[in-house]
Amino acid sequence: MFETLLTEKKENYLVVTLNRPDKLNALNTQLFNELDEVIKSVELDDSIGAMILTGSGDKAFAAGADIGELNKSDQRSGKLFSEHGSKVMARLEQLRIPVIAAVNGFALGGGCELTMSCHIRFASENAKFGQPEVNLGIIPGYGGTQRLAGLVGISKAIELIISGNMINATEAARIGLVNAVFSKDELLTKTEEFVRLVLSKGRLAVNSAIEVIMASRYLSPAEGLAFESIKFGDLCATADFKEGTSAFLEKRKAEFINK
Ligand code: COA
């Protein structure tokens, strides 16, 4: 169906694989358009409770924006180039279902930014992260200057972005860029195990948690607390809340129906 992506629906989650292995899954316009289509269809499909994003081949998650395309940019088209990718990544981040990057190799430039637009990053031992844009005379353009600082702190983000240095998975985990590191063979199985664990919980609660946590990006602390209370109240009106609390009191396993 897509040329630059593979999608596989498994039980109640979707695995999306960036699929330009000859170009180390570099992100071109077509890939962004196709990813945008996938995200929009996920937004409309209640049967999908989580999404995993990974790269094809054993070398790369994504080695950045497609430099062949980028090379043609001038001031105005460069701004559009940045805005286009940035919007797709923002849409991905704003999904209410958990989105998990299974980072199976290089995650550089736009590739690193794409992992940061996911809610969680798991990496294989051979993964490498970096924002090498300064080597090309530019800065990260898909939200990297903002999200990296949020994840690892301003000083570390400045160090990584102005040096263009690559870091390995262990270092990425140490600084908080990556949630966990697994062997290459185990990366996808462990990621799917985590997804199945999350999907065994009340899905409305999982989705609300993500929505409220991500809203902290745009709300003041007081507005964030108020939004949390509203969502908490909404959840107290669900069948899953009645089931979850009753199951606890009756010492049995909850059977959630996502309503
Ligand atoms: N855009 C377009 N093509 C890319 C690419 C990118 N970001 N990254 C890799 N490729 C292509 C290479 O041009 C090469 O294509 P070719 O075989 O047609 O020449 C192919 O992918 C394999 O890459 P190669 O450089 O030969 O692999 P390597 O193992 O020697 O090096 C990297 C791997 C990741 C270190 C190197 O590819 C690299 O530095 N890529 C660019 C990273 C970058 O600056 N990203 C930020 C972009 S804003």
CSV table of C-alpha atoms and ligand atoms in Angstrom, one decimal:
chain,number,residue,atom,x,y,z
A,1,MET,CA,0.0,0.0,0.0
A,2,PHE,CA,2.8,2.4,0.9
A,3,GLU,CA,6.2,2.7,-0.8
A,4,THR,CA,8.3,4.0,2.0
A,5,LEU,CA,6.5,2.3,5.0
A,6,LEU,CA,5.5,-1.1,5.9
A,7,THR,CA,2.5,-1.4,8.3
A,8,GLU,CA,1.4,-4.5,10.1
A,9,LYS,CA,-1.6,-4.7,12.4
A,10,LYS,CA,-1.0,-7.2,15.2
A,11,GLU,CA,-3.9,-8.0,17.5
A,12,ASN,CA,-4.7,-4.5,18.8
A,13,TYR,CA,-1.6,-2.5,17.9
A,14,LEU,CA,0.2,-1.4,14.8
A,15,VAL,CA,3.9,-1.8,13.8
A,16,VAL,CA,5.1,0.8,11.3
A,17,THR,CA,8.5,0.2,9.7
A,18,LEU,CA,10.3,3.0,7.9
A,19,ASN,CA,11.3,1.2,4.7
A,20,ARG,CA,14.0,2.9,2.6
A,21,PRO,CA,16.9,0.6,3.7
A,22,ASP,CA,19.1,1.5,0.8
A,23,LYS,CA,19.1,5.1,2.1
A,24,LEU,CA,19.2,4.1,5.7
A,25,ASN,CA,15.5,5.0,5.9
A,26,ALA,CA,16.2,8.7,5.3
A,27,LEU,CA,13.1,10.8,5.7
A,28,ASN,CA,11.9,12.2,2.3
A,29,THR,CA,8.7,14.0,1.5
A,30,GLN,CA,6.9,10.9,0.4
A,31,LEU,CA,7.8,9.1,3.6
A,32,PHE,CA,6.4,12.1,5.7
A,33,ASN,CA,3.2,12.1,3.6
A,34,GLU,CA,2.7,8.4,4.0
A,35,LEU,CA,3.5,8.6,7.8
A,36,ASP,CA,0.9,11.4,8.0
A,37,GLU,CA,-1.7,9.2,6.4
A,38,VAL,CA,-0.9,6.4,8.8
A,39,ILE,CA,-1.2,8.7,11.8
A,40,LYS,CA,-4.5,10.1,10.5
A,41,SER,CA,-5.9,6.6,10.0
A,42,VAL,CA,-4.8,5.5,13.5
A,43,GLU,CA,-6.6,8.6,14.9
A,44,LEU,CA,-9.8,7.3,13.4
A,45,ASP,CA,-9.4,3.6,14.3
A,46,ASP,CA,-10.3,2.6,17.8
A,47,SER,CA,-9.2,-1.0,17.3
A,48,ILE,CA,-5.5,0.3,17.4
A,49,GLY,CA,-4.4,0.8,21.0
A,50,ALA,CA,-0.7,1.4,20.5
A,51,MET,CA,1.8,2.0,17.7
A,52,ILE,CA,5.4,0.9,17.3
A,53,LEU,CA,7.8,2.7,15.0
A,54,THR,CA,11.0,1.0,13.8
A,55,GLY,CA,13.3,0.9,10.8
A,56,SER,CA,13.9,-1.8,8.2
A,57,GLY,CA,17.4,-3.3,7.7
A,58,ASP,CA,19.9,-3.9,10.5
A,59,LYS,CA,21.7,-0.6,10.3
A,60,ALA,CA,19.3,2.3,10.8
A,61,PHE,CA,16.1,3.5,12.4
A,62,ALA,CA,16.5,6.6,10.2
A,63,ALA,CA,19.7,8.5,9.2
A,64,GLY,CA,17.9,11.8,9.1
A,65,ALA,CA,16.1,14.0,6.6
A,66,ASP,CA,16.9,13.1,3.0
A,67,ILE,CA,19.9,15.2,2.3
A,68,GLY,CA,19.4,14.9,-1.5
A,69,GLU,CA,16.0,16.7,-1.1
A,70,LEU,CA,17.3,19.1,1.5
A,71,ASN,CA,20.2,20.2,-0.6
A,72,LYS,CA,17.7,22.0,-3.0
A,73,SER,CA,16.3,24.2,-0.2
A,74,ASP,CA,16.5,28.0,-0.1
A,75,GLN,CA,15.2,30.3,2.6
A,76,ARG,CA,11.5,29.9,1.8
A,77,SER,CA,11.5,26.3,0.8
A,78,GLY,CA,13.8,25.4,3.7
A,79,LYS,CA,11.2,26.9,6.1
A,80,LEU,CA,8.5,24.8,4.5
A,81,PHE,CA,10.7,21.7,4.6
A,82,SER,CA,11.1,22.1,8.3
A,83,GLU,CA,7.4,22.9,8.9
A,84,HIS,CA,6.3,19.9,6.9
A,85,GLY,CA,8.3,17.3,8.9
A,86,SER,CA,7.7,19.2,12.1
A,87,LYS,CA,3.9,19.0,11.7
A,88,VAL,CA,3.9,15.3,11.0
A,89,MET,CA,6.0,14.7,14.1
A,90,ALA,CA,3.7,16.9,16.2
A,91,ARG,CA,0.7,15.0,15.0
A,92,LEU,CA,2.5,11.7,16.0
A,93,GLU,CA,3.3,13.0,19.4
A,94,GLN,CA,-0.3,14.2,19.9
A,95,LEU,CA,-1.7,10.7,19.3
A,96,ARG,CA,-3.4,9.6,22.6
A,97,ILE,CA,-2.4,6.0,22.1
A,98,PRO,CA,1.2,5.1,23.3
A,99,VAL,CA,3.7,5.5,20.4
A,100,ILE,CA,7.0,3.6,21.0
A,101,ALA,CA,10.1,3.9,18.9
A,102,ALA,CA,12.1,0.7,18.6
A,103,VAL,CA,15.4,2.2,17.6
A,104,ASN,CA,17.3,-0.5,15.7
A,105,GLY,CA,20.4,1.4,14.5
A,106,PHE,CA,21.3,5.0,13.5
A,107,ALA,CA,18.8,7.6,14.7
A,108,LEU,CA,20.4,10.8,13.4
A,109,GLY,CA,19.1,14.2,12.7
A,110,GLY,CA,15.5,13.9,11.7
A,111,GLY,CA,15.7,10.2,12.7
A,112,CYS,CA,16.6,11.2,16.2
A,113,GLU,CA,13.9,13.9,16.1
A,114,LEU,CA,11.3,11.2,15.0
A,115,THR,CA,12.2,9.0,18.0
A,116,MET,CA,11.8,12.0,20.2
A,117,SER,CA,8.2,12.6,18.9
A,118,CYS,CA,7.4,9.1,20.1
A,119,HIS,CA,6.3,8.8,23.7
A,120,ILE,CA,8.9,6.1,24.6
A,121,ARG,CA,12.2,5.0,23.1
A,122,PHE,CA,13.6,1.5,23.4
A,123,ALA,CA,16.9,1.0,21.6
A,124,SER,CA,19.1,-1.9,20.5
A,125,GLU,CA,22.7,-2.1,21.7
A,126,ASN,CA,23.9,-1.0,18.2
A,127,ALA,CA,21.7,2.1,18.1
A,128,LYS,CA,23.4,5.4,17.7
A,129,PHE,CA,21.8,8.8,18.4
A,130,GLY,CA,22.9,12.3,17.3
A,131,GLN,CA,21.9,15.6,15.8
A,132,PRO,CA,24.6,16.1,13.1
A,133,GLU,CA,22.9,19.0,11.4
A,134,VAL,CA,25.8,21.5,12.2
A,135,ASN,CA,28.0,19.3,9.9
A,136,LEU,CA,25.6,20.4,7.1
A,137,GLY,CA,25.5,24.1,8.2
A,138,ILE,CA,22.0,23.9,9.7
A,139,ILE,CA,20.2,23.1,12.9
A,140,PRO,CA,17.6,20.4,13.7
A,141,GLY,CA,14.4,21.5,12.0
A,142,TYR,CA,11.8,18.9,13.2
A,143,GLY,CA,11.5,20.0,16.8
A,144,GLY,CA,14.9,18.6,17.9
A,145,THR,CA,16.0,21.9,19.6
A,146,GLN,CA,12.9,21.8,21.7
A,147,ARG,CA,12.3,18.1,22.4
A,148,LEU,CA,16.0,17.2,23.1
A,149,ALA,CA,16.3,19.9,25.7
A,150,GLY,CA,13.1,18.7,27.3
A,151,LEU,CA,14.4,15.1,27.5
A,152,VAL,CA,18.1,15.6,28.5
A,153,GLY,CA,18.2,19.2,29.7
A,154,ILE,CA,19.3,22.4,28.0
A,155,SER,CA,23.1,22.0,28.6
A,156,LYS,CA,23.3,18.4,27.3
A,157,ALA,CA,21.1,19.3,24.3
A,158,ILE,CA,23.4,22.3,23.4
A,159,GLU,CA,26.5,20.0,23.7
A,160,LEU,CA,25.0,17.4,21.4
A,161,ILE,CA,23.6,19.8,18.9
A,162,ILE,CA,26.6,22.1,18.6
A,163,SER,CA,29.1,19.3,18.4
A,164,GLY,CA,27.1,17.0,16.1
A,165,ASN,CA,28.6,14.1,18.2
A,166,MET,CA,27.0,10.7,18.0
A,167,ILE,CA,26.3,8.8,21.2
A,168,ASN,CA,25.7,5.1,21.7
A,169,ALA,CA,22.6,3.5,23.2
A,170,THR,CA,24.1,3.1,26.7
A,171,GLU,CA,25.0,6.8,26.9
A,172,ALA,CA,21.6,7.7,25.4
A,173,ALA,CA,19.9,5.7,28.2
A,174,ARG,CA,22.2,7.3,30.8
A,175,ILE,CA,21.2,10.8,29.8
A,176,GLY,CA,17.5,10.0,29.6
A,177,LEU,CA,17.1,10.0,25.8
A,178,VAL,CA,16.3,6.3,25.8
A,179,ASN,CA,14.1,4.4,28.2
A,180,ALA,CA,15.8,1.0,27.9
A,181,VAL,CA,18.4,-0.9,25.9
A,182,PHE,CA,18.0,-4.4,24.6
A,183,SER,CA,20.0,-6.8,22.4
A,184,LYS,CA,19.4,-6.4,18.7
A,185,ASP,CA,17.5,-9.7,18.6
A,186,GLU,CA,15.3,-8.9,21.5
A,187,LEU,CA,14.4,-5.3,20.7
A,188,LEU,CA,11.1,-5.9,18.9
A,189,THR,CA,10.0,-8.8,21.2
A,190,LYS,CA,10.7,-6.7,24.3
A,191,THR,CA,8.9,-3.7,22.8
A,192,GLU,CA,5.9,-5.8,21.9
A,193,GLU,CA,5.9,-7.3,25.4
A,194,PHE,CA,5.7,-3.8,26.8
A,195,VAL,CA,2.9,-2.9,24.5
A,196,ARG,CA,0.9,-5.9,25.4
A,197,LEU,CA,1.4,-5.1,29.1
A,198,VAL,CA,0.1,-1.6,28.6
A,199,LEU,CA,-2.9,-2.8,26.5
A,200,SER,CA,-3.9,-5.1,29.4
A,201,LYS,CA,-4.7,-2.0,31.4
A,202,GLY,CA,-7.8,0.2,31.0
A,203,ARG,CA,-7.2,1.8,27.7
A,204,LEU,CA,-9.2,4.9,28.4
A,205,ALA,CA,-6.9,5.5,31.4
A,206,VAL,CA,-3.8,4.9,29.4
A,207,ASN,CA,-4.9,7.3,26.7
A,208,SER,CA,-5.9,10.0,29.2
A,209,ALA,CA,-2.6,9.7,31.0
A,210,ILE,CA,-0.8,10.4,27.7
A,211,GLU,CA,-3.1,13.3,26.8
A,212,VAL,CA,-2.6,15.0,30.2
A,213,ILE,CA,1.1,14.4,30.4
A,214,MET,CA,1.7,15.7,26.9
A,215,ALA,CA,-0.6,18.7,27.6
A,216,SER,CA,2.0,19.9,30.2
A,217,ARG,CA,4.0,21.0,27.2
A,218,TYR,CA,1.4,23.7,26.3
A,219,LEU,CA,-0.4,24.4,29.6
A,220,SER,CA,0.8,26.4,32.7
A,221,PRO,CA,1.3,24.3,35.8
A,222,ALA,CA,-2.1,25.5,37.2
A,223,GLU,CA,-3.9,24.7,33.9
A,224,GLY,CA,-2.2,21.3,33.8
A,225,LEU,CA,-3.5,20.4,37.3
A,226,ALA,CA,-7.0,21.6,36.4
A,227,PHE,CA,-6.9,19.5,33.2
A,228,GLU,CA,-5.7,16.5,35.2
A,229,SER,CA,-8.7,16.8,37.6
A,230,ILE,CA,-11.1,17.1,34.7
A,231,LYS,CA,-9.8,14.0,33.1
A,232,PHE,CA,-9.7,12.2,36.4
A,233,GLY,CA,-13.4,13.0,36.9
A,234,ASP,CA,-14.2,11.9,33.4
A,235,LEU,CA,-12.5,8.5,34.0
A,236,CYS,CA,-14.5,8.1,37.3
A,237,ALA,CA,-17.6,8.1,35.1
A,238,THR,CA,-16.5,5.1,33.0
A,239,ALA,CA,-17.5,1.4,33.2
A,240,ASP,CA,-13.7,0.6,33.3
A,241,PHE,CA,-13.4,2.6,36.5
A,242,LYS,CA,-16.3,0.7,38.2
A,243,GLU,CA,-14.8,-2.6,36.9
A,244,GLY,CA,-11.2,-1.8,38.0
A,245,THR,CA,-12.2,-0.7,41.5
A,246,SER,CA,-14.8,-3.5,42.0
A,247,ALA,CA,-12.3,-6.1,40.8
A,248,PHE,CA,-9.8,-4.8,43.4
A,249,LEU,CA,-12.3,-5.0,46.2
A,250,GLU,CA,-13.5,-8.4,45.1
A,251,LYS,CA,-9.8,-9.6,44.8
A,252,ARG,CA,-10.2,-10.6,41.1
A,253,LYS,CA,-8.5,-9.5,37.8
A,254,ALA,CA,-10.3,-6.6,36.1
A,255,GLU,CA,-11.9,-7.2,32.7
A,256,PHE,CA,-11.7,-3.8,31.0
A,257,ILE,CA,-14.1,-3.1,28.1
A,258,ASN,CA,-12.6,0.3,27.1
A,259,LYS,CA,-15.8,2.1,27.9
B,1,COA,N1,19.9,11.4,3.3
B,1,COA,C1,20.0,10.8,2.1
B,1,COA,N2,20.7,9.7,1.9
B,1,COA,C2,21.3,9.2,3.0
B,1,COA,C3,21.2,9.7,4.3
B,1,COA,C4,20.5,10.9,4.4
B,1,COA,N3,20.3,11.5,5.6
B,1,COA,N4,22.0,9.0,5.1
B,1,COA,C5,22.5,8.0,4.4
B,1,COA,N5,22.1,8.1,3.1
B,1,COA,C6,22.4,7.2,2.0
B,1,COA,C7,23.8,7.3,1.6
B,1,COA,O1,23.9,8.4,0.7
B,1,COA,C8,24.1,6.0,0.9
B,1,COA,O2,23.4,6.0,-0.4
B,1,COA,P1,24.2,5.5,-1.7
B,1,COA,O3,24.5,4.0,-1.4
B,1,COA,O4,23.1,5.7,-2.8
B,1,COA,O5,25.4,6.3,-1.8
B,1,COA,C9,23.3,5.0,1.8
B,1,COA,O6,22.3,5.8,2.4
B,1,COA,C10,24.2,4.3,2.8
B,1,COA,O7,24.8,5.3,3.6
B,1,COA,P2,26.4,5.4,3.8
B,1,COA,O8,26.8,6.8,4.1
B,1,COA,O9,27.1,4.7,2.6
B,1,COA,O10,26.5,4.4,5.1
B,1,COA,P3,27.7,4.4,6.1
B,1,COA,O11,27.5,3.2,7.0
B,1,COA,O12,29.0,4.6,5.5
B,1,COA,O13,27.4,5.7,7.0
B,1,COA,C11,26.1,7.2,8.3
B,1,COA,C12,26.3,5.8,7.9
B,1,COA,C13,24.7,7.3,9.0
B,1,COA,C14,27.2,7.6,9.3
B,1,COA,C15,26.1,8.2,7.1
B,1,COA,O14,25.2,7.7,6.1
B,1,COA,C16,25.6,9.6,7.4
B,1,COA,O15,26.4,10.4,8.0
B,1,COA,N6,24.4,10.0,7.0
B,1,COA,C17,23.9,11.3,7.1
B,1,COA,C18,23.5,11.6,8.6
B,1,COA,C19,23.1,13.0,8.7
B,1,COA,O16,23.8,14.0,8.5
B,1,COA,N7,21.8,13.2,9.0
B,1,COA,C20,21.2,14.5,9.2
B,1,COA,C21,20.4,14.9,8.0
B,1,COA,S1,19.6,16.5,8.4
